[in-house]
Amino acid sequence: MGNTQRESFETMLSPIRAGRRTLRNRIIMGSMHTRLENEPDSLAKQIAFYAERARGEAAILVTGGFSPNAEGVFDQEGPRMDDPDKALHLRPICEAVQAEGSLICAQLLHAGRYAKIEGCVAPSPIRALINRFIPREMTDADIRRTIEDFAKAAANAQAAGFDGVEIMGSEGYLINEFTVTHTNKREDDWGGSAENRHRFAVETVRAVRERCGPDFLVIYRISAADLVEGGAPADEIAALARKIEAAGADILNTGIGWHEARVPTIAYPVPRGAWRQAAANVKAAVSIPVVASNRINTPAMAEDILASGGADMISMARPFLADPHFVKKVREGRADEINTCIACNQACLDFIFSDRPVSCLVNPRAGRETEFRDTPTDSPKKVAVVGGGAAGMATAAEAARLGHVVTLFEAHDRLGGQLNLARAAPGKDEFDETLRYYSGQMNRHGVTLHLGQRAGLDDLTGFDHVVIATGVKPRIPDLPGVDHPSVATYAEILSGERVAGDSVVVMGAGGIGHDVAEFLVTGSAEVHDTNAFCETWGVDPTFAAPGGLAGDPLAPKPSRRKVIMLQRKTSKPGAGLGVSTGWILRNALRKHGVEAMGGVVYGRIDDAGLHILIDGKPKVIAADTIVLCTGQEPERALAEALSARGVTVTMIGGAKEAAELDALRAIDEGVRLAQGL
Ligand code: NAP
Ligand code: SF4
């Protein structure tokens, strides 16, 4: 995984001074929008969410962003900190966190031109590509009032019991929009020279410090690499960092990349620790603690960055969804029990983007702490689980954790099922961590494993519950010549059983079609080695260049292999991919020269290749290999045989419903089934 292993986590676990506070270790839970604030019972849910993570011993928890005023919200429902009475309602969250020994800071975030509202504001009236609303240019009076709004919001947070605030100065939000020429075209005191562009950030920090006094923690999140044209060069970032320190900040957290950047920053195709140099540049400029962030998901990587002097602290956000007890497990010598964030974004960012509260693919309890029980069962059952893929492993691990007596049968000699195929896609070998975690849990809680054993009817007698998690098999379309030697299934290609030739047709442009196409054109280094990643996406690995960019992130990088991906639908291929990762996959394939075609009618396959109709005209696509990524069918033979014998079974995962099966649904169904036993 391109990861540096360290035996000890001494630096990470050591205390550190920040302002007038001593922090119990070097780990911050970074800010995440949870959308829990709009849920029924929102306060109870937020208390449970944050208290669980404080019990997991992060030194500071930073909340999701609160706007300092009405113009700065993400959208109409976005949380605000401008009403002192409403702020006081947050006090129980602060108390719950502090009772567990952590500090809690409210993030103050003015969305600027990213606010999805009529009347959003920015330094200059330039619309963001990712927002349909055109911002109004702020007047001098607007700017001064907004600085005052930040100070008032910080005071409201202080009165509510927060230990401090994090002022959001990165990711392309308002403060960041002032600091760079990309969005700041002003000619008054707030634009032009770096001194003027930095003024809004510096005055905001100064105002917050003055209003809240010396004991209140002030964290400033600086953009350590904007990753957009017209972004700041390293020397300007260092100068801003020094001014922010002088204005009274206690800690400098770092942010990487604007939301409109065309470089992936946190998803699985980004190597672990890819941005550490950007944080190190900031650290070299100041003497207050500097925090490294983004794509740091293991204690080994965190320790390596800290011990090498690249940062004083580490901020992790999604890893605390995957495992709230990340730090506690490290402290107790149980780092191998951490449920690792695999950077898929599927249940965190993609949920948030579709107006759902945050959760986590590998940990369905995240954000739903009040719905899941933790206490062992008082009526243990004998449970058989057939199938050791994601659904089966999640069921078995959770049932055994709750005290049931569980036996798991897996026909292959290794656990994982479809995860063993998914892991072959570039960057998705993060799934190895999920396998490690769930197999470790099963082991720890005493699941009896029968690997390499296809469970027969007679093996499944004497159980109180039989759970069928036998998964899926590739769908073979009914086409003449589909048994031609050039045809392979996605499973044969991803497992390495068959090797594709130099010209390939991928039939099916769903999630698996895209993964297979990427597998065929992307070298492993691009997702595991920071320099190779930077070269692919036009990033300056020293981050000295303006915006940290050394070239066009979308510049072509053709692959030696020619790949064409087809679908029958006329919609845009890849339209159904996850919001926060689909654009990366589509751009990566385009860069590597993969051609995607919709509206295709499939004909026969023969020695000439795949015969299709496109726009009503016949065409033959010659190919060494034709890969079937045409969906899946449920594997239900055993379930049907058991039902015929009158045995009651519960089907989950792909065996229950193959359409749209993914690890998210599989793990969620498994854990919920076990909870309900
Ligand atoms: P999918 O996304 O439903 O795609 C299946 C593809 O097969 C479609 O392109 C479909 O397109 C085609 N197809 C279906 N029936 C066919 C037939 N009889 N003949 C020819 N083509 C046929 O399913 P998947 O790719 O198998 O992925 C399974 C699940 O895993 C999905 O839920 C997917 O979202 C998820 N997944 C997601 C990702 C990701 O987001 N990166 C990666 C892997 C898997 P046409 O009918 O238009 O031809
Ligand atoms: Fe990490 Fe995926 Fe969970 Fe998000 S959903 S926290 S990216 S594992």
XYZ file of N, CA and C in Angstrom, residues 243-407:
495
model
N 1.509 35.333 9.086
C 0.608 36.416 9.511
C -0.531 35.870 10.387
N -0.989 34.676 10.064
C -2.078 34.064 10.856
C -1.557 33.740 12.260
N -0.327 33.272 12.328
C 0.282 33.000 13.633
C 0.366 34.297 14.443
N 0.844 35.337 13.785
C 0.993 36.615 14.483
C -0.360 37.192 14.909
N -1.407 36.878 14.157
C -2.746 37.407 14.485
C -3.377 36.669 15.657
N -2.753 35.560 16.093
C -3.230 34.931 17.317
C -3.748 33.512 17.195
N -3.554 32.841 16.038
C -4.008 31.446 15.935
C -3.107 30.549 16.783
N -3.687 29.484 17.350
C -2.922 28.531 18.165
C -2.426 27.342 17.344
N -3.202 26.976 16.330
C -2.906 25.780 15.531
C -3.198 26.115 14.078
N -2.345 25.628 13.165
C -2.639 25.763 11.736
C -2.967 24.389 11.177
N -4.233 24.164 10.893
C -4.608 22.943 10.181
C -4.400 23.216 8.690
N -4.266 22.168 7.892
C -4.067 22.369 6.456
C -5.218 21.742 5.678
N -5.575 22.386 4.581
C -6.584 21.840 3.666
C -5.950 21.712 2.298
N -6.432 20.757 1.529
C -5.844 20.497 0.212
C -6.915 20.537 -0.866
N -6.722 21.422 -1.833
C -7.572 21.408 -3.024
C -8.937 22.034 -2.833
N -9.316 22.859 -3.779
C -10.653 23.457 -3.779
C -11.659 22.414 -4.227
N -12.919 22.650 -3.919
C -13.932 21.696 -4.363
C -14.036 21.646 -5.881
N -13.633 22.721 -6.553
C -13.716 22.711 -8.007
C -12.424 22.192 -8.662
N -11.412 21.820 -7.863
C -10.145 21.333 -8.426
C -10.403 20.058 -9.231
N -9.609 19.855 -10.269
C -9.786 18.657 -11.100
C -8.770 17.582 -10.736
N -8.157 17.762 -9.586
C -7.214 16.762 -9.069
C -7.913 16.041 -7.918
N -7.935 14.706 -7.933
C -8.513 14.024 -6.770
C -7.665 14.275 -5.534
N -8.300 14.471 -4.378
C -7.520 14.775 -3.175
C -7.725 13.788 -2.041
N -8.912 13.176 -1.966
C -9.137 12.307 -0.806
C -9.665 10.921 -1.157
N -10.014 10.676 -2.417
C -10.610 9.374 -2.757
C -9.521 8.316 -2.951
N -9.947 7.065 -3.067
C -8.998 5.936 -3.087
C -7.921 6.003 -4.176
N -8.126 6.699 -5.330
C -7.004 6.728 -6.284
C -5.843 7.619 -5.831
N -5.986 8.304 -4.691
C -4.902 9.164 -4.184
C -4.033 8.335 -3.238
N -2.716 8.313 -3.461
C -1.873 7.536 -2.542
C -1.985 8.044 -1.107
N -1.861 7.138 -0.161
C -1.840 7.558 1.246
C -0.704 8.558 1.475
N -0.989 9.589 2.236
C 0.062 10.550 2.612
C 0.529 11.432 1.462
N -0.251 11.488 0.363
C 0.212 12.198 -0.839
C 0.481 13.681 -0.584
N -0.169 14.266 0.431
C -0.100 15.717 0.598
C 0.828 16.138 1.734
N 1.609 15.215 2.255
C 2.397 15.533 3.444
C 3.389 16.664 3.199
N 3.914 16.767 1.975
C 4.892 17.822 1.697
C 4.248 19.209 1.786
N 2.982 19.299 1.409
C 2.290 20.602 1.470
C 2.192 21.061 2.925
N 1.890 20.132 3.826
C 1.828 20.490 5.253
C 3.225 20.816 5.772
N 4.218 20.060 5.311
C 5.597 20.303 5.767
C 6.049 21.713 5.373
N 5.625 22.181 4.201
C 5.976 23.548 3.782
C 5.428 24.573 4.773
N 4.194 24.355 5.232
C 3.592 25.289 6.194
C 4.343 25.200 7.519
N 4.649 23.971 7.918
C 5.339 23.784 9.206
C 6.679 24.530 9.228
N 7.354 24.518 8.076
C 8.665 25.182 8.014
C 8.550 26.695 8.228
N 7.343 27.245 8.063
C 7.186 28.703 8.120
C 6.827 29.234 9.498
N 6.308 28.384 10.388
C 5.759 28.893 11.663
C 6.258 28.077 12.853
N 5.952 28.576 14.056
C 6.356 27.791 15.227
C 5.163 27.217 15.994
N 3.929 27.609 15.639
C 2.762 26.973 16.283
C 2.546 25.594 15.645
N 1.806 24.693 16.332
C 1.590 23.350 15.761
C 0.888 23.406 14.402
N 1.399 22.591 13.489
C 0.806 22.471 12.144
C 0.265 21.054 11.985
N -0.889 20.975 11.362
C -1.615 19.721 11.249
C -1.608 19.253 9.794
N -1.218 18.001 9.567
C -1.316 17.429 8.210
C -2.666 16.739 8.083
N -3.222 16.768 6.870
C -4.548 16.164 6.694
C -4.668 15.572 5.296
N -5.784 14.937 5.038
C -6.164 14.386 3.733
C -5.417 13.093 3.401
N -6.178 12.038 3.277
C -5.686 10.727 2.814
C -4.607 10.155 3.759
N -4.861 10.381 5.055
C -4.032 9.734 6.075
C -5.016 8.835 6.830
N -4.890 7.531 6.705
C -5.938 6.669 7.257
C -5.417 5.537 8.141
N -4.116 5.493 8.372
C -3.593 4.443 9.254
C -2.697 5.067 10.309
N -2.580 4.414 11.464
C -1.661 4.946 12.478
C -0.224 4.946 11.979
N 0.117 3.981 11.119
C 1.493 3.913 10.624
C 1.826 5.158 9.801
N 0.900 5.567 8.943
C 1.149 6.755 8.119
C 1.181 8.007 9.003
N 0.259 8.074 9.964
C 0.218 9.236 10.862
C 1.537 9.346 11.619
N 1.994 8.240 12.172
C 3.233 8.258 12.958
C 4.422 8.627 12.084
N 4.425 8.114 10.876
C 5.553 8.385 9.993
C 5.666 9.886 9.697
N 4.532 10.530 9.442
C 4.548 11.972 9.151
C 5.002 12.749 10.393
N 4.473 12.359 11.564
C 4.813 13.082 12.803
C 6.273 12.857 13.174
N 6.695 11.589 13.137
C 8.056 11.270 13.598
C 9.107 11.844 12.657
N 8.746 12.011 11.381
C 9.725 12.565 10.442
C 9.749 14.093 10.498
N 8.901 14.681 11.333
C 8.925 16.142 11.505
C 8.127 16.888 10.455
N 7.322 16.181 9.676
C 6.547 16.827 8.611
C 5.328 17.576 9.128
N 4.914 17.268 10.348
C 3.764 17.968 10.950
C 3.810 17.702 12.446
N 3.049 18.508 13.208
C 2.992 18.321 14.666
C 1.775 17.514 15.074
N 0.763 17.554 14.225
C -0.473 16.841 14.532
C -1.049 16.297 13.229
N -2.004 15.375 13.363
C -2.657 14.798 12.184
C -4.157 14.986 12.349
N -4.787 15.438 11.284
C -6.247 15.500 11.285
C -6.773 14.376 10.406
N -7.705 13.605 10.942
C -8.377 12.569 10.155
C -9.864 12.771 10.362
N -10.612 12.731 9.300
C -12.060 12.890 9.432
C -12.738 11.538 9.173
N -12.753 11.109 7.911
C -13.447 9.856 7.579
C -12.954 8.659 8.400
N -11.644 8.578 8.737
C -11.228 7.430 9.563
C -11.977 7.336 10.894
N -12.535 8.473 11.365
C -13.320 8.411 12.602
C -14.775 8.006 12.348
N -15.193 8.000 11.101
C -16.482 7.372 10.775
C -16.271 5.863 10.738
N -15.190 5.467 10.078
C -14.907 4.032 9.944
C -14.636 3.400 11.303
N -13.935 4.120 12.169
C -13.643 3.583 13.496
C -13.509 4.717 14.506
N -14.566 4.948 15.301
C -14.509 6.052 16.279
C -13.406 5.857 17.305
N -12.970 4.603 17.509
C -11.987 4.319 18.565
C -10.564 4.187 18.035
N -10.295 4.847 16.945
C -8.991 4.783 16.278
C -7.835 5.003 17.265
N -7.879 6.111 18.006
C -6.733 6.456 18.861
C -6.662 5.513 20.070
N -7.811 5.217 20.651
C -7.840 4.343 21.831
C -7.236 2.972 21.485
N -7.593 2.460 20.321
C -7.060 1.157 19.919
C -5.537 1.217 19.762
N -5.048 2.331 19.214
C -3.596 2.475 19.081
C -2.965 2.499 20.472
N -3.543 3.283 21.368
C -2.966 3.415 22.725
C -2.959 2.069 23.450
N -3.974 1.270 23.205
C -4.061 -0.024 23.893
C -3.313 -1.135 23.159
N -2.530 -0.763 22.129
C -1.755 -1.774 21.409
C -2.624 -2.652 20.523
N -3.781 -2.124 20.110
C -4.689 -2.917 19.279
C -4.876 -2.269 17.900
N -3.790 -1.687 17.374
C -3.908 -0.984 16.090
C -4.420 -1.914 14.991
N -4.112 -3.195 15.105
C -4.569 -4.135 14.064
C -6.082 -4.368 14.128
N -6.748 -3.828 15.147
C -8.205 -3.973 15.246
C -8.950 -2.772 14.677
N -8.195 -1.840 14.097
C -8.869 -0.640 13.550
C -9.606 -0.990 12.258
N -10.840 -0.516 12.177
C -11.619 -0.629 10.946
C -11.220 0.572 10.085
N -10.501 0.312 9.017
C -9.833 1.393 8.275
C -10.742 2.015 7.220
N -10.710 3.332 7.138
C -11.430 4.038 6.069
C -10.767 3.710 4.739
N -11.574 3.267 3.780
C -11.009 2.844 2.487
C -11.125 3.935 1.423
N -11.491 5.143 1.845
C -11.513 6.314 0.947
C -12.459 6.142 -0.238
N -13.553 5.395 -0.013
C -14.511 5.154 -1.099
C -15.497 6.302 -1.260
N -15.738 7.057 -0.192
C -16.688 8.190 -0.155
C -18.153 7.788 -0.302
N -18.428 6.492 -0.361
C -19.772 6.064 -0.750
C -20.877 6.375 0.257
N -20.545 6.265 1.558
C -21.603 6.508 2.550
C -21.359 7.790 3.343
N -20.239 8.457 3.094
C -20.016 9.742 3.785
C -20.341 10.868 2.810
N -19.395 11.219 1.930
C -19.650 12.355 1.042
C -20.837 12.123 0.113
N -20.931 10.920 -0.452
C -22.034 10.700 -1.405
C -23.393 10.776 -0.715
N -23.467 10.372 0.543
C -24.726 10.541 1.288
C -25.004 12.029 1.511
N -23.978 12.748 1.932
C -24.164 14.178 2.203
C -24.633 14.903 0.937
N -24.008 14.540 -0.204
C -24.391 15.198 -1.460
C -25.818 14.853 -1.884
N -26.347 13.760 -1.350
C -27.736 13.436 -1.708
C -28.665 13.705 -0.513
N -28.241 14.655 0.338
C -29.081 15.139 1.452
C -29.412 14.067 2.474
N -28.531 13.077 2.632
C -28.752 12.046 3.651
C -27.719 12.239 4.749
N -28.043 11.855 5.989
C -27.035 11.994 7.036
C -25.843 11.078 6.785
N -24.728 11.487 7.295
C -23.471 10.782 7.038
C -23.493 9.373 7.624
N -22.851 8.442 6.958
C -22.579 7.137 7.555
C -21.263 6.618 6.975
N -21.069 5.314 7.000
C -19.790 4.778 6.532
C -19.994 3.388 5.956
N -19.386 3.132 4.803
C -19.523 1.818 4.155
C -19.025 0.691 5.046
N -17.873 0.877 5.689
C -17.315 -0.228 6.473
C -17.870 -0.263 7.891
N -18.594 0.789 8.288
C -19.144 0.856 9.644
C -20.537 1.494 9.611
N -21.567 0.679 9.365
C -22.913 1.252 9.221
C -23.443 1.916 10.491
N -22.793 1.701 11.632
C -23.240 2.362 12.870
C -22.953 3.859 12.841
N -21.986 4.287 12.026
C -21.577 5.690 12.021
C -22.763 6.586 11.691
N -22.977 7.587 12.526
C -24.087 8.516 12.326
C -25.414 7.948 12.793
N -25.409 6.658 13.163
C -26.662 6.019 13.615
C -26.426 5.357 14.960
N -25.578 5.986 15.772
C -25.177 5.386 17.046
C -26.377 5.067 17.928
N -27.444 5.871 17.813
C -28.590 5.623 18.699
C -29.455 4.450 18.216
N -29.232 3.990 16.970
C -30.077 2.915 16.427
C -29.516 1.523 16.674
N -28.219 1.424 16.922
C -27.586 0.111 17.040
C -27.313 -0.205 18.507
N -27.508 -1.488 18.857
C -27.227 -1.836 20.249
C -25.830 -2.446 20.355
N -25.286 -2.307 21.552
C -23.924 -2.769 21.797
C -23.889 -3.886 22.820
N -24.992 -4.030 23.555
C -24.995 -5.001 24.649
C -25.162 -6.422 24.103
N -24.442 -7.385 24.685
C -24.545 -8.771 24.211
C -25.964 -9.320 24.389
N -26.323 -10.267 23.570
C -27.651 -10.866 23.628
C -27.816 -11.695 24.914
N -29.061 -11.755 25.420
C -29.266 -12.664 26.557
C -29.889 -13.981 26.093
N -30.069 -14.139 24.773
C -30.526 -15.456 24.282
C -29.697 -15.852 23.055
N -28.482 -16.354 23.315
C -27.589 -16.678 22.196
C -28.197 -17.745 21.282
N -28.025 -17.533 19.954
C -28.550 -18.468 18.959
C -27.381 -19.144 18.250
N -27.700 -20.324 17.693
C -26.705 -20.987 16.836
C -26.977 -20.536 15.408
N -26.000 -19.871 14.815
C -26.217 -19.247 13.509
C -25.226 -19.820 12.493
N -25.756 -20.241 11.333
C -24.874 -20.634 10.224
C -24.917 -19.537 9.177
N -23.750 -19.141 8.720
C -23.684 -18.156 7.637
C -22.997 -18.845 6.464
N -23.651 -18.821 5.305
C -23.051 -19.457 4.137
C -22.582 -18.359 3.188
N -21.283 -18.281 2.990
C -20.710 -17.241 2.135
C -19.847 -16.299 2.953
N -18.584 -16.173 2.547
C -17.641 -15.347 3.306
C -17.264 -14.081 2.576
N -18.210 -13.519 1.801
C -17.982 -12.206 1.192
C -18.327 -11.119 2.203
N -18.494 -9.898 1.702
C -18.734 -8.770 2.615
C -19.977 -9.005 3.466
N -21.084 -9.448 2.861
C -22.332 -9.620 3.621
C -22.179 -10.715 4.675
N -21.604 -11.837 4.278
C -21.451 -12.961 5.208
C -20.500 -12.621 6.347
N -19.383 -11.996 6.022
C -18.409 -11.647 7.072
C -19.008 -10.649 8.058
N -19.729 -9.649 7.519
C -20.316 -8.637 8.413
C -21.352 -9.274 9.330
N -22.161 -10.175 8.789
C -23.168 -10.852 9.617
C -22.482 -11.649 10.716
N -21.515 -12.470 10.308
C -20.866 -13.379 11.260
C -20.137 -12.589 12.345
N -19.389 -11.562 11.950
C -18.603 -10.797 12.919
C -19.520 -10.105 13.926
N -20.582 -9.484 13.435
C -21.469 -8.740 14.332
C -22.270 -9.697 15.220
N -22.750 -10.802 14.652
C -23.535 -11.758 15.453
C -22.657 -12.332 16.567
N -21.437 -12.683 16.224
C -20.547 -13.268 17.234
C -20.188 -12.223 18.292
N -19.990 -10.995 17.867
C -19.690 -9.913 18.823
C -20.818 -9.765 19.829
N -22.041 -9.978 19.390
C -23.188 -9.823 20.280
C -23.473 -11.097 21.083
N -22.638 -12.116 20.889
C -22.747 -13.287 21.755
C -23.390 -14.511 21.130
N -23.709 -14.478 19.846
C -24.275 -15.658 19.203
C -23.148 -16.634 18.843
N -23.552 -17.888 18.629
C -22.563 -18.920 18.302
C -22.612 -19.116 16.786
N -21.541 -18.702 16.118
C -21.620 -18.569 14.663
C -20.644 -19.502 13.949
N -21.152 -20.138 12.891
C -20.313 -20.950 12.007
C -20.435 -20.369 10.609
